[in-house]
Coordinates of C-alpha atoms and ligand atoms in Angstrom, one line a residue:
X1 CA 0.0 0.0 0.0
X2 CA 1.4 3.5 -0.7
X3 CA 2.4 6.2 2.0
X4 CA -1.5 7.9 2.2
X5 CA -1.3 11.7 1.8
X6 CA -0.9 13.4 4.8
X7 CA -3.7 15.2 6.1
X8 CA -2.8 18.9 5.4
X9 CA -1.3 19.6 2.1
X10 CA -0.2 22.1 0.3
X11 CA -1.8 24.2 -2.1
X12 CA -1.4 23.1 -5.9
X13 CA 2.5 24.7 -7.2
X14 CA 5.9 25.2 -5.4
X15 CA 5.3 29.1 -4.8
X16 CA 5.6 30.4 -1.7
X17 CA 3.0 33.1 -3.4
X18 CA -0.3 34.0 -4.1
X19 CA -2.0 32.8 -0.9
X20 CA -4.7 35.3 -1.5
X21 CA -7.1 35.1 -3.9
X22 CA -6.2 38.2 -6.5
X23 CA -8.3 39.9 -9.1
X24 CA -10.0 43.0 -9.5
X25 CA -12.2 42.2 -12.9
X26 CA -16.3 42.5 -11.7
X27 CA -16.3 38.8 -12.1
X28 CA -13.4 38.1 -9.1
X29 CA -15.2 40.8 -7.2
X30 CA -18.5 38.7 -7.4
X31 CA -16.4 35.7 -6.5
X32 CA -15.1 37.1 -3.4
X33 CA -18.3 38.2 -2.2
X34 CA -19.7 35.2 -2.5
X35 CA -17.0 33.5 -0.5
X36 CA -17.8 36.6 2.3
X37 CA -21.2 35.3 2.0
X38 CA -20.7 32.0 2.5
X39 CA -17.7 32.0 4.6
X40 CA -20.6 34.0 7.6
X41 CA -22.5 30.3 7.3
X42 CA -21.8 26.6 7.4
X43 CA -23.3 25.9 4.5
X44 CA -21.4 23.7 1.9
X45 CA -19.9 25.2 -0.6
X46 CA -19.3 23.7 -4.6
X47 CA -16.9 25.5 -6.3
X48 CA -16.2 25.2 -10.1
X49 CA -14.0 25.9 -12.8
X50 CA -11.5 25.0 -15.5
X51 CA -8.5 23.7 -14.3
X52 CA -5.8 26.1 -13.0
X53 CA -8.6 28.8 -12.4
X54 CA -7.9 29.0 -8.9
X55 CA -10.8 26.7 -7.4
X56 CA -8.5 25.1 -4.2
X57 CA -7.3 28.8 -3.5
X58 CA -10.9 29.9 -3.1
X59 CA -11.8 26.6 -1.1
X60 CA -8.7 28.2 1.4
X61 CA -10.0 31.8 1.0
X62 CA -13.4 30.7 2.4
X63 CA -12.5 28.6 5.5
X64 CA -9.9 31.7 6.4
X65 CA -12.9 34.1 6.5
X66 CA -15.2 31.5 8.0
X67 CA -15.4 31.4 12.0
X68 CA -13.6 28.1 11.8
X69 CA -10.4 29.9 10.4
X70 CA -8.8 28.5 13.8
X71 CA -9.6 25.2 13.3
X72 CA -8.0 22.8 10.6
X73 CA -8.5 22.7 6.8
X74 CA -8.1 19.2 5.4
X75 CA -8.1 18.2 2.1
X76 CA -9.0 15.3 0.4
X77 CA -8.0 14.4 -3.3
X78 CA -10.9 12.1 -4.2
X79 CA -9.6 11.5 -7.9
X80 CA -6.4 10.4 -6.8
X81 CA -7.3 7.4 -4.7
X82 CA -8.9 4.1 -5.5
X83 CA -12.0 3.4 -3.6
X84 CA -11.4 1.3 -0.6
X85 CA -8.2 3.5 0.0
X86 CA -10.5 6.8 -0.4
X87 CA -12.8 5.4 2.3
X88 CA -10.4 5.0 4.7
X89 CA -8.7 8.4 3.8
X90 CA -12.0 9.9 4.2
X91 CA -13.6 7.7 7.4
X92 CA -10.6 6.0 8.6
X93 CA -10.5 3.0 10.7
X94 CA -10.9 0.6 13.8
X95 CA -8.1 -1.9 14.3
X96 CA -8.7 -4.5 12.9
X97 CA -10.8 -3.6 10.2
X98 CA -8.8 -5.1 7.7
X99 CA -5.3 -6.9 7.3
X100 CA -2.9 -4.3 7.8
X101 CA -4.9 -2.2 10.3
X102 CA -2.8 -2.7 13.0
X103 CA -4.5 0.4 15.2
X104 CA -7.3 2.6 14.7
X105 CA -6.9 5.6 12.7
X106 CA -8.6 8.9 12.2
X107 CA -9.9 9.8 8.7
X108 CA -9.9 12.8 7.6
X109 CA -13.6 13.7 8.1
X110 CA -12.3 13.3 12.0
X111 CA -9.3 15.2 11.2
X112 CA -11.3 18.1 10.2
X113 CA -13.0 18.2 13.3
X114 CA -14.3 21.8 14.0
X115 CA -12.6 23.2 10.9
X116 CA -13.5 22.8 6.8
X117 CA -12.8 19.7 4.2
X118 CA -12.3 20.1 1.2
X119 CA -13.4 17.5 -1.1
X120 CA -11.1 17.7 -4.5
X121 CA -12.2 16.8 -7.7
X122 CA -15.5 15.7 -6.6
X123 CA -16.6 14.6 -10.0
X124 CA -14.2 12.2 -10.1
X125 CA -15.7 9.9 -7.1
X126 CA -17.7 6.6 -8.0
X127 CA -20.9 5.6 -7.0
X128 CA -19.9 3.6 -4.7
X129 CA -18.8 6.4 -2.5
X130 CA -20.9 8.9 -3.5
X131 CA -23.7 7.3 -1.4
X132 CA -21.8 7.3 1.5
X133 CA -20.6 10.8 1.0
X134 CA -24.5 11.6 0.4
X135 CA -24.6 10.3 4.0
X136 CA -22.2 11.9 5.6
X137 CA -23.5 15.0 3.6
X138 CA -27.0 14.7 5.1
X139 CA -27.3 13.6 8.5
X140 CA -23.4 14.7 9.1
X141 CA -22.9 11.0 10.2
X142 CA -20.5 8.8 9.6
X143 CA -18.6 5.1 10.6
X144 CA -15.2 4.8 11.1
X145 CA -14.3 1.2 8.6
X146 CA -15.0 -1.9 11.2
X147 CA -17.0 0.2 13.2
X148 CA -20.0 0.3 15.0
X149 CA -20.1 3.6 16.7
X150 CA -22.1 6.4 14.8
X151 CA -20.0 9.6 15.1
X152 CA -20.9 13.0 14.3
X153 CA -19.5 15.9 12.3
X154 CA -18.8 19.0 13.2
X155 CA -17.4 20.0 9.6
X156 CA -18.0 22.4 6.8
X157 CA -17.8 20.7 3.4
X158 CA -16.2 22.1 0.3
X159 CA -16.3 20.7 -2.9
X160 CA -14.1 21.4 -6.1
X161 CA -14.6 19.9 -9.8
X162 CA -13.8 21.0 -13.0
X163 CA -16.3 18.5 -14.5
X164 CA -19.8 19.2 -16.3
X165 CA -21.8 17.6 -13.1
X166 CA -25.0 18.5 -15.0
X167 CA -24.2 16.1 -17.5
X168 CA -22.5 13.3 -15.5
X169 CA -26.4 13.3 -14.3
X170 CA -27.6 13.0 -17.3
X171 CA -25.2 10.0 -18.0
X172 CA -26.0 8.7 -14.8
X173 CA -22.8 8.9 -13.4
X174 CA -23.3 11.0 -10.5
X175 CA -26.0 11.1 -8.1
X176 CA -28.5 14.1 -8.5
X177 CA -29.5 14.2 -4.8
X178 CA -25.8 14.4 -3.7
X179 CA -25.2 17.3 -6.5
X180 CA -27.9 19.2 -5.2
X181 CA -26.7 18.4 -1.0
X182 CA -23.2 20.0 -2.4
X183 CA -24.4 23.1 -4.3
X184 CA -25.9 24.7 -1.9
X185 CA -23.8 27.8 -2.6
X186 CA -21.8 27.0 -6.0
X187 CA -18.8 29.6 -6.9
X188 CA -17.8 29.6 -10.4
X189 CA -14.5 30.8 -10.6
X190 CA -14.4 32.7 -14.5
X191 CA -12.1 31.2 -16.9
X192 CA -8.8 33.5 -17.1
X193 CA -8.6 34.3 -20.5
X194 CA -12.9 35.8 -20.0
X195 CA -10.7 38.5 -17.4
X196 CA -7.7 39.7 -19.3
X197 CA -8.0 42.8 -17.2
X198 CA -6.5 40.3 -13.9
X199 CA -3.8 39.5 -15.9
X200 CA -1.5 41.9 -14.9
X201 CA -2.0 42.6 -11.6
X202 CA -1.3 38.7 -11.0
X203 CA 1.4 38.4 -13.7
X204 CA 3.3 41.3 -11.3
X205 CA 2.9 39.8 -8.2
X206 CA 3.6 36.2 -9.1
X207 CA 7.0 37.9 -11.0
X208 CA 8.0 39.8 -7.4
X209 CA 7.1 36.7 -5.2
X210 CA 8.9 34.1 -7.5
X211 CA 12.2 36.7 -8.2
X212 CA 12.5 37.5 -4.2
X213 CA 12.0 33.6 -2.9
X214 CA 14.4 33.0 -6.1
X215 CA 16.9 35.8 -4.2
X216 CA 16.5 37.4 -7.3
X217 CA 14.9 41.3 -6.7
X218 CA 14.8 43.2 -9.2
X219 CA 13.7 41.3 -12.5
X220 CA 10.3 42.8 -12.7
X221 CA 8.7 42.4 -15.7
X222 CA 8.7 45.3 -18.3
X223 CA 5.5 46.9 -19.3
X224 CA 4.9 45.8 -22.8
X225 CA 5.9 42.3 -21.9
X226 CA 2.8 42.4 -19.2
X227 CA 0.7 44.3 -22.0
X228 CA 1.7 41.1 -24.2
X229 CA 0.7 38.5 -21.1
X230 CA -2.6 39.8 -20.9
X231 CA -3.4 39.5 -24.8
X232 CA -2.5 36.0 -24.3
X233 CA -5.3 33.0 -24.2
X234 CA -4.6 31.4 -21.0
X235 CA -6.0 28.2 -21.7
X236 CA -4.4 26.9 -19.0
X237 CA -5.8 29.7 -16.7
X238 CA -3.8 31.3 -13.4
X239 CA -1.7 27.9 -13.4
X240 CA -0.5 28.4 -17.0
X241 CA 0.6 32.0 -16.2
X242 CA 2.2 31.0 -13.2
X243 CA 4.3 28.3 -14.3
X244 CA 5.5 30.3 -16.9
X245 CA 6.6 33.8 -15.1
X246 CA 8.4 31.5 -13.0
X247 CA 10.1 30.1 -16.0
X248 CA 10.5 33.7 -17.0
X249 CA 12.1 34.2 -13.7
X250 CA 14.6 31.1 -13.8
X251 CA 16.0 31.8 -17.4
X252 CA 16.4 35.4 -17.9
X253 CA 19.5 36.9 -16.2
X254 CA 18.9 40.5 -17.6
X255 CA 17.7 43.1 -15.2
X256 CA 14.0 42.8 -16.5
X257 CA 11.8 40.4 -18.5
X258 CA 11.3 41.9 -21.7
X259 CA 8.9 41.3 -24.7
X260 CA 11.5 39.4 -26.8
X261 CA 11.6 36.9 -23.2
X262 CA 7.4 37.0 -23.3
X263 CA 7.7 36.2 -26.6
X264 CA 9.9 33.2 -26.7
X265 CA 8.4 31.4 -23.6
X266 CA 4.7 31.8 -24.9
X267 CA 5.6 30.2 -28.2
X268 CA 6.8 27.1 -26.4
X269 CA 3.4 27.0 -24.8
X270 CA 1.6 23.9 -26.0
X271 CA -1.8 24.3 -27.6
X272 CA -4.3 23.2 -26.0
X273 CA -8.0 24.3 -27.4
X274 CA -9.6 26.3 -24.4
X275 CA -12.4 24.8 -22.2
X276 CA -12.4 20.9 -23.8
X277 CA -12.4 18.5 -21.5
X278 CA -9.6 16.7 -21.5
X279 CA -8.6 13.7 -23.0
X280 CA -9.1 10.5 -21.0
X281 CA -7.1 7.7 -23.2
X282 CA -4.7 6.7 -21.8
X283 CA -2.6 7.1 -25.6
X284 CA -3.6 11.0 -25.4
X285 CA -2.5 11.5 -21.8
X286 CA 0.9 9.5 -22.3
X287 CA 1.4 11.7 -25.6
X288 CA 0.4 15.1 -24.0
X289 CA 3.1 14.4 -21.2
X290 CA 5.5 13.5 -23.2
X291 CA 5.4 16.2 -25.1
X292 CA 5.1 18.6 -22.2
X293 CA 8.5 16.5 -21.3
X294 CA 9.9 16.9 -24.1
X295 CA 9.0 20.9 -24.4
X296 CA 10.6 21.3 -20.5
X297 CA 13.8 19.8 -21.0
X298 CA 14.3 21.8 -24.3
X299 CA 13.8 24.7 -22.1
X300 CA 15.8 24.0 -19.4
X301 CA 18.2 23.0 -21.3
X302 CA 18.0 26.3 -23.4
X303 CA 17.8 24.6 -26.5
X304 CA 20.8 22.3 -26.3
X305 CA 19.7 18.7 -27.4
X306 CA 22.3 17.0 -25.8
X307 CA 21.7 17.9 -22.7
X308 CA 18.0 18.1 -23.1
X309 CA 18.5 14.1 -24.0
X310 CA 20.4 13.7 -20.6
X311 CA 17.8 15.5 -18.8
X312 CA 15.0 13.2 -20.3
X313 CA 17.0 10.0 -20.0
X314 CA 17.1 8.9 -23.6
X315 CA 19.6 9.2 -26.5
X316 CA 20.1 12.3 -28.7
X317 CA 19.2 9.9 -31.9
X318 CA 15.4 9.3 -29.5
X319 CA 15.0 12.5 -29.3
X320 CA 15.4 13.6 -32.3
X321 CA 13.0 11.0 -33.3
X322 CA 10.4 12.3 -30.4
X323 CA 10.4 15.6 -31.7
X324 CA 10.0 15.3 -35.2
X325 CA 6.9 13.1 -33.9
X326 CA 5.6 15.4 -31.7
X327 CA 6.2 18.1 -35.0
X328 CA 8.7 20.2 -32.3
X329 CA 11.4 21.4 -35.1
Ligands
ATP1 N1 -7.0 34.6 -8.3 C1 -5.8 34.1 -8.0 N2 -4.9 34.9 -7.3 C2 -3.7 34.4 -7.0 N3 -3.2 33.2 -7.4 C3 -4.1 32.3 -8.0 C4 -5.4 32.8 -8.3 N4 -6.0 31.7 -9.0 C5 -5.1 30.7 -9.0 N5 -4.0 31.1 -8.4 C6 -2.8 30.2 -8.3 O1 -2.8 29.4 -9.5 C7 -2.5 28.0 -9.1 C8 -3.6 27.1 -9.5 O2 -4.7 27.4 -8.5 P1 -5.6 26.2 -7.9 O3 -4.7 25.1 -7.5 O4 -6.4 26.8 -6.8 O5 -6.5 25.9 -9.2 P2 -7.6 24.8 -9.3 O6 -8.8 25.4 -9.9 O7 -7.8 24.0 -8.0 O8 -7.0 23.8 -10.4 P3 -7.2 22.2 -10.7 O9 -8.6 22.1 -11.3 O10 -6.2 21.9 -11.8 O11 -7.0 21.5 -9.5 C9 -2.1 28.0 -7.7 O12 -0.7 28.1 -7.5 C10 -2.8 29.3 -7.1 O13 -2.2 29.8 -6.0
MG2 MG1 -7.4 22.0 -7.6

Protein backbone atom coordinates (compact mmCIF):
# COMPACT_ATOMS: atom_id res chain seq x y z
CA UNK A 1 0.00 0.00 0.00
CA UNK A 2 1.37 3.52 -0.73
CA UNK A 3 2.38 6.22 2.01
CA UNK A 4 -1.52 7.90 2.20
CA UNK A 5 -1.28 11.73 1.79
CA UNK A 6 -0.88 13.44 4.82
CA UNK A 7 -3.74 15.19 6.08
CA UNK A 8 -2.83 18.91 5.43
CA UNK A 9 -1.32 19.57 2.11
CA UNK A 10 -0.18 22.08 0.33
CA UNK A 11 -1.76 24.25 -2.13
CA UNK A 12 -1.35 23.05 -5.88
CA UNK A 13 2.52 24.72 -7.25
CA UNK A 14 5.87 25.21 -5.37
CA UNK A 15 5.34 29.06 -4.78
CA UNK A 16 5.58 30.44 -1.69
CA UNK A 17 2.98 33.13 -3.45
CA UNK A 18 -0.33 34.00 -4.14
CA UNK A 19 -1.96 32.76 -0.92
CA UNK A 20 -4.66 35.34 -1.49
CA UNK A 21 -7.13 35.08 -3.95
CA UNK A 22 -6.21 38.15 -6.52
CA UNK A 23 -8.33 39.85 -9.10
CA UNK A 24 -10.01 43.02 -9.53
CA UNK A 25 -12.20 42.19 -12.88
CA UNK A 26 -16.32 42.47 -11.71
CA UNK A 27 -16.33 38.79 -12.10
CA UNK A 28 -13.40 38.10 -9.10
CA UNK A 29 -15.20 40.77 -7.18
CA UNK A 30 -18.48 38.66 -7.40
CA UNK A 31 -16.41 35.74 -6.50
CA UNK A 32 -15.08 37.12 -3.41
CA UNK A 33 -18.26 38.23 -2.24
CA UNK A 34 -19.68 35.25 -2.50
CA UNK A 35 -16.96 33.52 -0.51
CA UNK A 36 -17.78 36.61 2.33
CA UNK A 37 -21.24 35.30 2.01
CA UNK A 38 -20.68 32.02 2.51
CA UNK A 39 -17.72 32.00 4.61
CA UNK A 40 -20.65 33.98 7.62
CA UNK A 41 -22.49 30.31 7.32
CA UNK A 42 -21.85 26.58 7.38
CA UNK A 43 -23.28 25.92 4.48
CA UNK A 44 -21.36 23.66 1.91
CA UNK A 45 -19.94 25.18 -0.59
CA UNK A 46 -19.32 23.69 -4.55
CA UNK A 47 -16.90 25.50 -6.32
CA UNK A 48 -16.23 25.20 -10.06
CA UNK A 49 -14.01 25.90 -12.85
CA UNK A 50 -11.49 25.00 -15.52
CA UNK A 51 -8.45 23.73 -14.34
CA UNK A 52 -5.84 26.09 -13.02
CA UNK A 53 -8.57 28.80 -12.45
CA UNK A 54 -7.93 29.02 -8.92
CA UNK A 55 -10.85 26.66 -7.37
CA UNK A 56 -8.52 25.09 -4.20
CA UNK A 57 -7.27 28.81 -3.54
CA UNK A 58 -10.93 29.85 -3.12
CA UNK A 59 -11.83 26.60 -1.11
CA UNK A 60 -8.68 28.17 1.43
CA UNK A 61 -9.95 31.83 1.03
CA UNK A 62 -13.40 30.70 2.42
CA UNK A 63 -12.54 28.58 5.49
CA UNK A 64 -9.87 31.69 6.41
CA UNK A 65 -12.88 34.07 6.47
CA UNK A 66 -15.25 31.50 7.98
CA UNK A 67 -15.40 31.40 11.97
CA UNK A 68 -13.62 28.13 11.84
CA UNK A 69 -10.38 29.94 10.43
CA UNK A 70 -8.76 28.48 13.84
CA UNK A 71 -9.55 25.16 13.30
CA UNK A 72 -7.97 22.77 10.64
CA UNK A 73 -8.52 22.75 6.81
CA UNK A 74 -8.09 19.15 5.36
CA UNK A 75 -8.11 18.21 2.13
CA UNK A 76 -9.00 15.34 0.37
CA UNK A 77 -7.95 14.38 -3.34
CA UNK A 78 -10.87 12.13 -4.21
CA UNK A 79 -9.56 11.51 -7.95
CA UNK A 80 -6.45 10.39 -6.83
CA UNK A 81 -7.32 7.39 -4.65
CA UNK A 82 -8.89 4.13 -5.49
CA UNK A 83 -11.97 3.38 -3.56
CA UNK A 84 -11.44 1.30 -0.55
CA UNK A 85 -8.24 3.54 -0.02
CA UNK A 86 -10.54 6.79 -0.42
CA UNK A 87 -12.77 5.36 2.29
CA UNK A 88 -10.45 4.98 4.67
CA UNK A 89 -8.70 8.38 3.84
CA UNK A 90 -12.02 9.92 4.21
CA UNK A 91 -13.55 7.72 7.44
CA UNK A 92 -10.64 5.97 8.60
CA UNK A 93 -10.46 3.02 10.68
CA UNK A 94 -10.92 0.63 13.82
CA UNK A 95 -8.06 -1.88 14.30
CA UNK A 96 -8.69 -4.49 12.94
CA UNK A 97 -10.77 -3.63 10.21
CA UNK A 98 -8.82 -5.07 7.70
CA UNK A 99 -5.32 -6.86 7.32
CA UNK A 100 -2.93 -4.34 7.77
CA UNK A 101 -4.92 -2.17 10.32
CA UNK A 102 -2.84 -2.70 12.97
CA UNK A 103 -4.51 0.39 15.18
CA UNK A 104 -7.33 2.57 14.74
CA UNK A 105 -6.88 5.59 12.68
CA UNK A 106 -8.59 8.92 12.22
CA UNK A 107 -9.93 9.76 8.71
CA UNK A 108 -9.93 12.78 7.59
CA UNK A 109 -13.63 13.68 8.12
CA UNK A 110 -12.33 13.34 12.00
CA UNK A 111 -9.33 15.20 11.23
CA UNK A 112 -11.31 18.11 10.17
CA UNK A 113 -13.04 18.19 13.33
CA UNK A 114 -14.34 21.80 13.98
CA UNK A 115 -12.61 23.22 10.92
CA UNK A 116 -13.52 22.76 6.81
CA UNK A 117 -12.83 19.66 4.25
CA UNK A 118 -12.35 20.10 1.19
CA UNK A 119 -13.43 17.53 -1.08
CA UNK A 120 -11.11 17.66 -4.50
CA UNK A 121 -12.19 16.82 -7.71
CA UNK A 122 -15.48 15.74 -6.65
CA UNK A 123 -16.56 14.58 -9.99
CA UNK A 124 -14.21 12.16 -10.07
CA UNK A 125 -15.69 9.92 -7.12
CA UNK A 126 -17.66 6.61 -8.03
CA UNK A 127 -20.92 5.62 -7.02
CA UNK A 128 -19.89 3.57 -4.69
CA UNK A 129 -18.76 6.43 -2.49
CA UNK A 130 -20.94 8.86 -3.54
CA UNK A 131 -23.71 7.31 -1.35
CA UNK A 132 -21.78 7.29 1.49
CA UNK A 133 -20.57 10.82 0.97
CA UNK A 134 -24.51 11.63 0.39
CA UNK A 135 -24.65 10.25 4.04
CA UNK A 136 -22.23 11.92 5.60
CA UNK A 137 -23.54 15.03 3.56
CA UNK A 138 -26.96 14.69 5.06
CA UNK A 139 -27.29 13.59 8.47
CA UNK A 140 -23.37 14.75 9.08
CA UNK A 141 -22.89 10.96 10.23
CA UNK A 142 -20.51 8.75 9.56
CA UNK A 143 -18.58 5.05 10.64
CA UNK A 144 -15.19 4.79 11.12
CA UNK A 145 -14.32 1.20 8.64
CA UNK A 146 -15.01 -1.89 11.15
CA UNK A 147 -16.96 0.15 13.22
CA UNK A 148 -20.03 0.28 14.97
CA UNK A 149 -20.09 3.61 16.68
CA UNK A 150 -22.12 6.39 14.78
CA UNK A 151 -20.00 9.58 15.14
CA UNK A 152 -20.91 13.00 14.28
CA UNK A 153 -19.53 15.95 12.28
CA UNK A 154 -18.82 19.01 13.22
CA UNK A 155 -17.40 20.01 9.61
CA UNK A 156 -18.01 22.37 6.78
CA UNK A 157 -17.81 20.67 3.40
CA UNK A 158 -16.19 22.14 0.28
CA UNK A 159 -16.29 20.73 -2.91
CA UNK A 160 -14.12 21.40 -6.14
CA UNK A 161 -14.61 19.86 -9.84
CA UNK A 162 -13.76 21.03 -13.04
CA UNK A 163 -16.32 18.55 -14.51
CA UNK A 164 -19.76 19.18 -16.35
CA UNK A 165 -21.75 17.60 -13.10
CA UNK A 166 -24.98 18.54 -14.97
CA UNK A 167 -24.16 16.12 -17.52
CA UNK A 168 -22.55 13.35 -15.51
CA UNK A 169 -26.35 13.31 -14.26
CA UNK A 170 -27.56 13.04 -17.30
CA UNK A 171 -25.21 9.97 -18.01
CA UNK A 172 -26.03 8.74 -14.76
CA UNK A 173 -22.81 8.86 -13.44
CA UNK A 174 -23.26 11.01 -10.54
CA UNK A 175 -25.96 11.10 -8.14
CA UNK A 176 -28.51 14.06 -8.52
CA UNK A 177 -29.49 14.21 -4.83
CA UNK A 178 -25.82 14.36 -3.67
CA UNK A 179 -25.21 17.27 -6.52
CA UNK A 180 -27.89 19.21 -5.20
CA UNK A 181 -26.68 18.35 -1.03
CA UNK A 182 -23.22 20.01 -2.44
CA UNK A 183 -24.38 23.12 -4.26
CA UNK A 184 -25.87 24.74 -1.91
CA UNK A 185 -23.78 27.83 -2.64
CA UNK A 186 -21.79 27.05 -5.96
CA UNK A 187 -18.75 29.64 -6.93
CA UNK A 188 -17.82 29.64 -10.43
CA UNK A 189 -14.49 30.83 -10.64
CA UNK A 190 -14.38 32.73 -14.52
CA UNK A 191 -12.06 31.24 -16.90
CA UNK A 192 -8.82 33.54 -17.06
CA UNK A 193 -8.59 34.30 -20.53
CA UNK A 194 -12.91 35.84 -19.98
CA UNK A 195 -10.74 38.46 -17.45
CA UNK A 196 -7.71 39.70 -19.31
CA UNK A 197 -8.05 42.81 -17.15
CA UNK A 198 -6.50 40.31 -13.94
CA UNK A 199 -3.81 39.45 -15.92
CA UNK A 200 -1.53 41.94 -14.93
CA UNK A 201 -1.99 42.58 -11.56
CA UNK A 202 -1.28 38.72 -11.02
CA UNK A 203 1.38 38.39 -13.68
CA UNK A 204 3.35 41.25 -11.28
CA UNK A 205 2.87 39.80 -8.25
CA UNK A 206 3.57 36.22 -9.15
CA UNK A 207 6.97 37.86 -10.99
CA UNK A 208 8.04 39.83 -7.40
CA UNK A 209 7.07 36.70 -5.16
CA UNK A 210 8.87 34.14 -7.48
CA UNK A 211 12.22 36.67 -8.21
CA UNK A 212 12.51 37.53 -4.25
CA UNK A 213 11.98 33.60 -2.90
CA UNK A 214 14.43 33.02 -6.06
CA UNK A 215 16.92 35.83 -4.21
CA UNK A 216 16.54 37.44 -7.27
CA UNK A 217 14.88 41.27 -6.72
CA UNK A 218 14.85 43.25 -9.15
CA UNK A 219 13.74 41.33 -12.46
CA UNK A 220 10.27 42.77 -12.73
CA UNK A 221 8.66 42.36 -15.71
CA UNK A 222 8.72 45.35 -18.27
CA UNK A 223 5.51 46.93 -19.27
CA UNK A 224 4.92 45.81 -22.79
CA UNK A 225 5.88 42.31 -21.93
CA UNK A 226 2.79 42.39 -19.16
CA UNK A 227 0.69 44.25 -22.04
CA UNK A 228 1.73 41.15 -24.24
CA UNK A 229 0.74 38.49 -21.10
CA UNK A 230 -2.57 39.79 -20.92
CA UNK A 231 -3.39 39.50 -24.76
CA UNK A 232 -2.55 35.98 -24.35
CA UNK A 233 -5.26 33.05 -24.23
CA UNK A 234 -4.59 31.36 -21.05
CA UNK A 235 -6.05 28.20 -21.72
CA UNK A 236 -4.43 26.86 -18.97
CA UNK A 237 -5.79 29.70 -16.69
CA UNK A 238 -3.77 31.32 -13.41
CA UNK A 239 -1.68 27.88 -13.44
CA UNK A 240 -0.46 28.43 -17.05
CA UNK A 241 0.60 31.95 -16.16
CA UNK A 242 2.24 31.02 -13.24
CA UNK A 243 4.34 28.27 -14.26
CA UNK A 244 5.47 30.31 -16.92
CA UNK A 245 6.56 33.79 -15.09
CA UNK A 246 8.39 31.45 -13.00
CA UNK A 247 10.14 30.12 -16.02
CA UNK A 248 10.53 33.69 -16.95
CA UNK A 249 12.07 34.20 -13.73
CA UNK A 250 14.57 31.10 -13.80
CA UNK A 251 15.96 31.85 -17.36
CA UNK A 252 16.43 35.42 -17.94
CA UNK A 253 19.49 36.95 -16.22
CA UNK A 254 18.87 40.46 -17.63
CA UNK A 255 17.71 43.14 -15.16
CA UNK A 256 13.96 42.75 -16.47
CA UNK A 257 11.75 40.43 -18.51
CA UNK A 258 11.31 41.92 -21.65
CA UNK A 259 8.92 41.30 -24.70
CA UNK A 260 11.49 39.45 -26.77
CA UNK A 261 11.65 36.94 -23.23
CA UNK A 262 7.44 37.04 -23.28
CA UNK A 263 7.70 36.23 -26.65
CA UNK A 264 9.91 33.20 -26.73
CA UNK A 265 8.44 31.36 -23.65
CA UNK A 266 4.73 31.84 -24.90
CA UNK A 267 5.64 30.20 -28.24
CA UNK A 268 6.84 27.15 -26.39
CA UNK A 269 3.36 27.03 -24.77
CA UNK A 270 1.58 23.85 -26.04
CA UNK A 271 -1.75 24.25 -27.57
CA UNK A 272 -4.27 23.18 -26.01
CA UNK A 273 -8.01 24.31 -27.38
CA UNK A 274 -9.64 26.31 -24.35
CA UNK A 275 -12.44 24.85 -22.17
CA UNK A 276 -12.43 20.90 -23.82
CA UNK A 277 -12.43 18.48 -21.54
CA UNK A 278 -9.64 16.73 -21.47
CA UNK A 279 -8.64 13.73 -23.01
CA UNK A 280 -9.09 10.49 -20.98
CA UNK A 281 -7.15 7.71 -23.17
CA UNK A 282 -4.73 6.68 -21.80
CA UNK A 283 -2.56 7.11 -25.60
CA UNK A 284 -3.60 10.95 -25.35
CA UNK A 285 -2.50 11.52 -21.78
CA UNK A 286 0.94 9.52 -22.27
CA UNK A 287 1.42 11.71 -25.57
CA UNK A 288 0.36 15.12 -23.99
CA UNK A 289 3.07 14.41 -21.15
CA UNK A 290 5.49 13.47 -23.20
CA UNK A 291 5.44 16.19 -25.14
CA UNK A 292 5.11 18.60 -22.20
CA UNK A 293 8.46 16.51 -21.28
CA UNK A 294 9.93 16.94 -24.05
CA UNK A 295 9.03 20.91 -24.42
CA UNK A 296 10.57 21.29 -20.47
CA UNK A 297 13.82 19.82 -21.04
CA UNK A 298 14.34 21.83 -24.26
CA UNK A 299 13.76 24.74 -22.06
CA UNK A 300 15.75 24.03 -19.41
CA UNK A 301 18.19 23.02 -21.32
CA UNK A 302 17.99 26.26 -23.40
CA UNK A 303 17.76 24.58 -26.53
CA UNK A 304 20.82 22.34 -26.27
CA UNK A 305 19.75 18.73 -27.43
CA UNK A 306 22.26 17.00 -25.78
CA UNK A 307 21.66 17.95 -22.69
CA UNK A 308 18.01 18.11 -23.13
CA UNK A 309 18.52 14.13 -24.03
CA UNK A 310 20.39 13.67 -20.62
CA UNK A 311 17.82 15.50 -18.79
CA UNK A 312 15.00 13.21 -20.26
CA UNK A 313 17.03 9.98 -19.97
CA UNK A 314 17.11 8.95 -23.61
CA UNK A 315 19.61 9.15 -26.53
CA UNK A 316 20.12 12.27 -28.72
CA UNK A 317 19.21 9.86 -31.94
CA UNK A 318 15.42 9.30 -29.51
CA UNK A 319 14.98 12.46 -29.30
CA UNK A 320 15.40 13.58 -32.33
CA UNK A 321 13.02 10.98 -33.27
CA UNK A 322 10.37 12.27 -30.35
CA UNK A 323 10.41 15.65 -31.72
CA UNK A 324 9.99 15.28 -35.25
CA UNK A 325 6.86 13.10 -33.90
CA UNK A 326 5.65 15.38 -31.72
CA UNK A 327 6.17 18.14 -34.99
CA UNK A 328 8.74 20.24 -32.29
CA UNK A 329 11.38 21.37 -35.11
N1 LIG B 1 -7.00 34.58 -8.27
C1 LIG B 1 -5.78 34.10 -7.98
N2 LIG B 1 -4.89 34.87 -7.33
C2 LIG B 1 -3.66 34.39 -7.05
N3 LIG B 1 -3.23 33.17 -7.36
C3 LIG B 1 -4.07 32.35 -7.99
C4 LIG B 1 -5.39 32.77 -8.34
N4 LIG B 1 -6.02 31.75 -8.96
C5 LIG B 1 -5.14 30.74 -9.00
N5 LIG B 1 -3.97 31.09 -8.42
C6 LIG B 1 -2.76 30.22 -8.33
O1 LIG B 1 -2.78 29.38 -9.46
C7 LIG B 1 -2.47 28.03 -9.13
C8 LIG B 1 -3.64 27.14 -9.46
O2 LIG B 1 -4.71 27.40 -8.55
P1 LIG B 1 -5.57 26.24 -7.88
O3 LIG B 1 -4.69 25.07 -7.53
O4 LIG B 1 -6.37 26.83 -6.80
O5 LIG B 1 -6.46 25.86 -9.15
P2 LIG B 1 -7.59 24.76 -9.34
O6 LIG B 1 -8.76 25.45 -9.91
O7 LIG B 1 -7.76 24.03 -8.04
O8 LIG B 1 -6.95 23.81 -10.45
P3 LIG B 1 -7.24 22.23 -10.74
O9 LIG B 1 -8.62 22.12 -11.27
O10 LIG B 1 -6.24 21.91 -11.80
O11 LIG B 1 -7.02 21.52 -9.45
C9 LIG B 1 -2.12 28.04 -7.65
O12 LIG B 1 -0.72 28.13 -7.49
C10 LIG B 1 -2.82 29.28 -7.12
O13 LIG B 1 -2.16 29.79 -6.00
MG1 LIG C 1 -7.40 22.02 -7.61
Amino acid sequence: MTAAPHAEERAAGPLPAARELLGESEAMREVQRLIDRAAATDATVLVRGESGTGKELAARALHERSRRRSGPFVKVHCAALPDALLESELFGYEKGAFTGAACRKPGRVELAEGGTLFLDEIGDVTPAVQVKLLRLLQDRAYERLGGTRTLHADVRFVAATHRNLEEMIEAGQFREDLFYRLNVVPIWIPPLRDRPGDVARLAREFSEAIASAAGRRGAGLSDDAVERLAAHRWTGNVRQLQNLIERLIVLSDGPSISLADVERELSREPAKPAGVPQELSLGARTSTAEREALQEALTRAGDNRSLAARLLGISRRTLYSKLAEHGLK
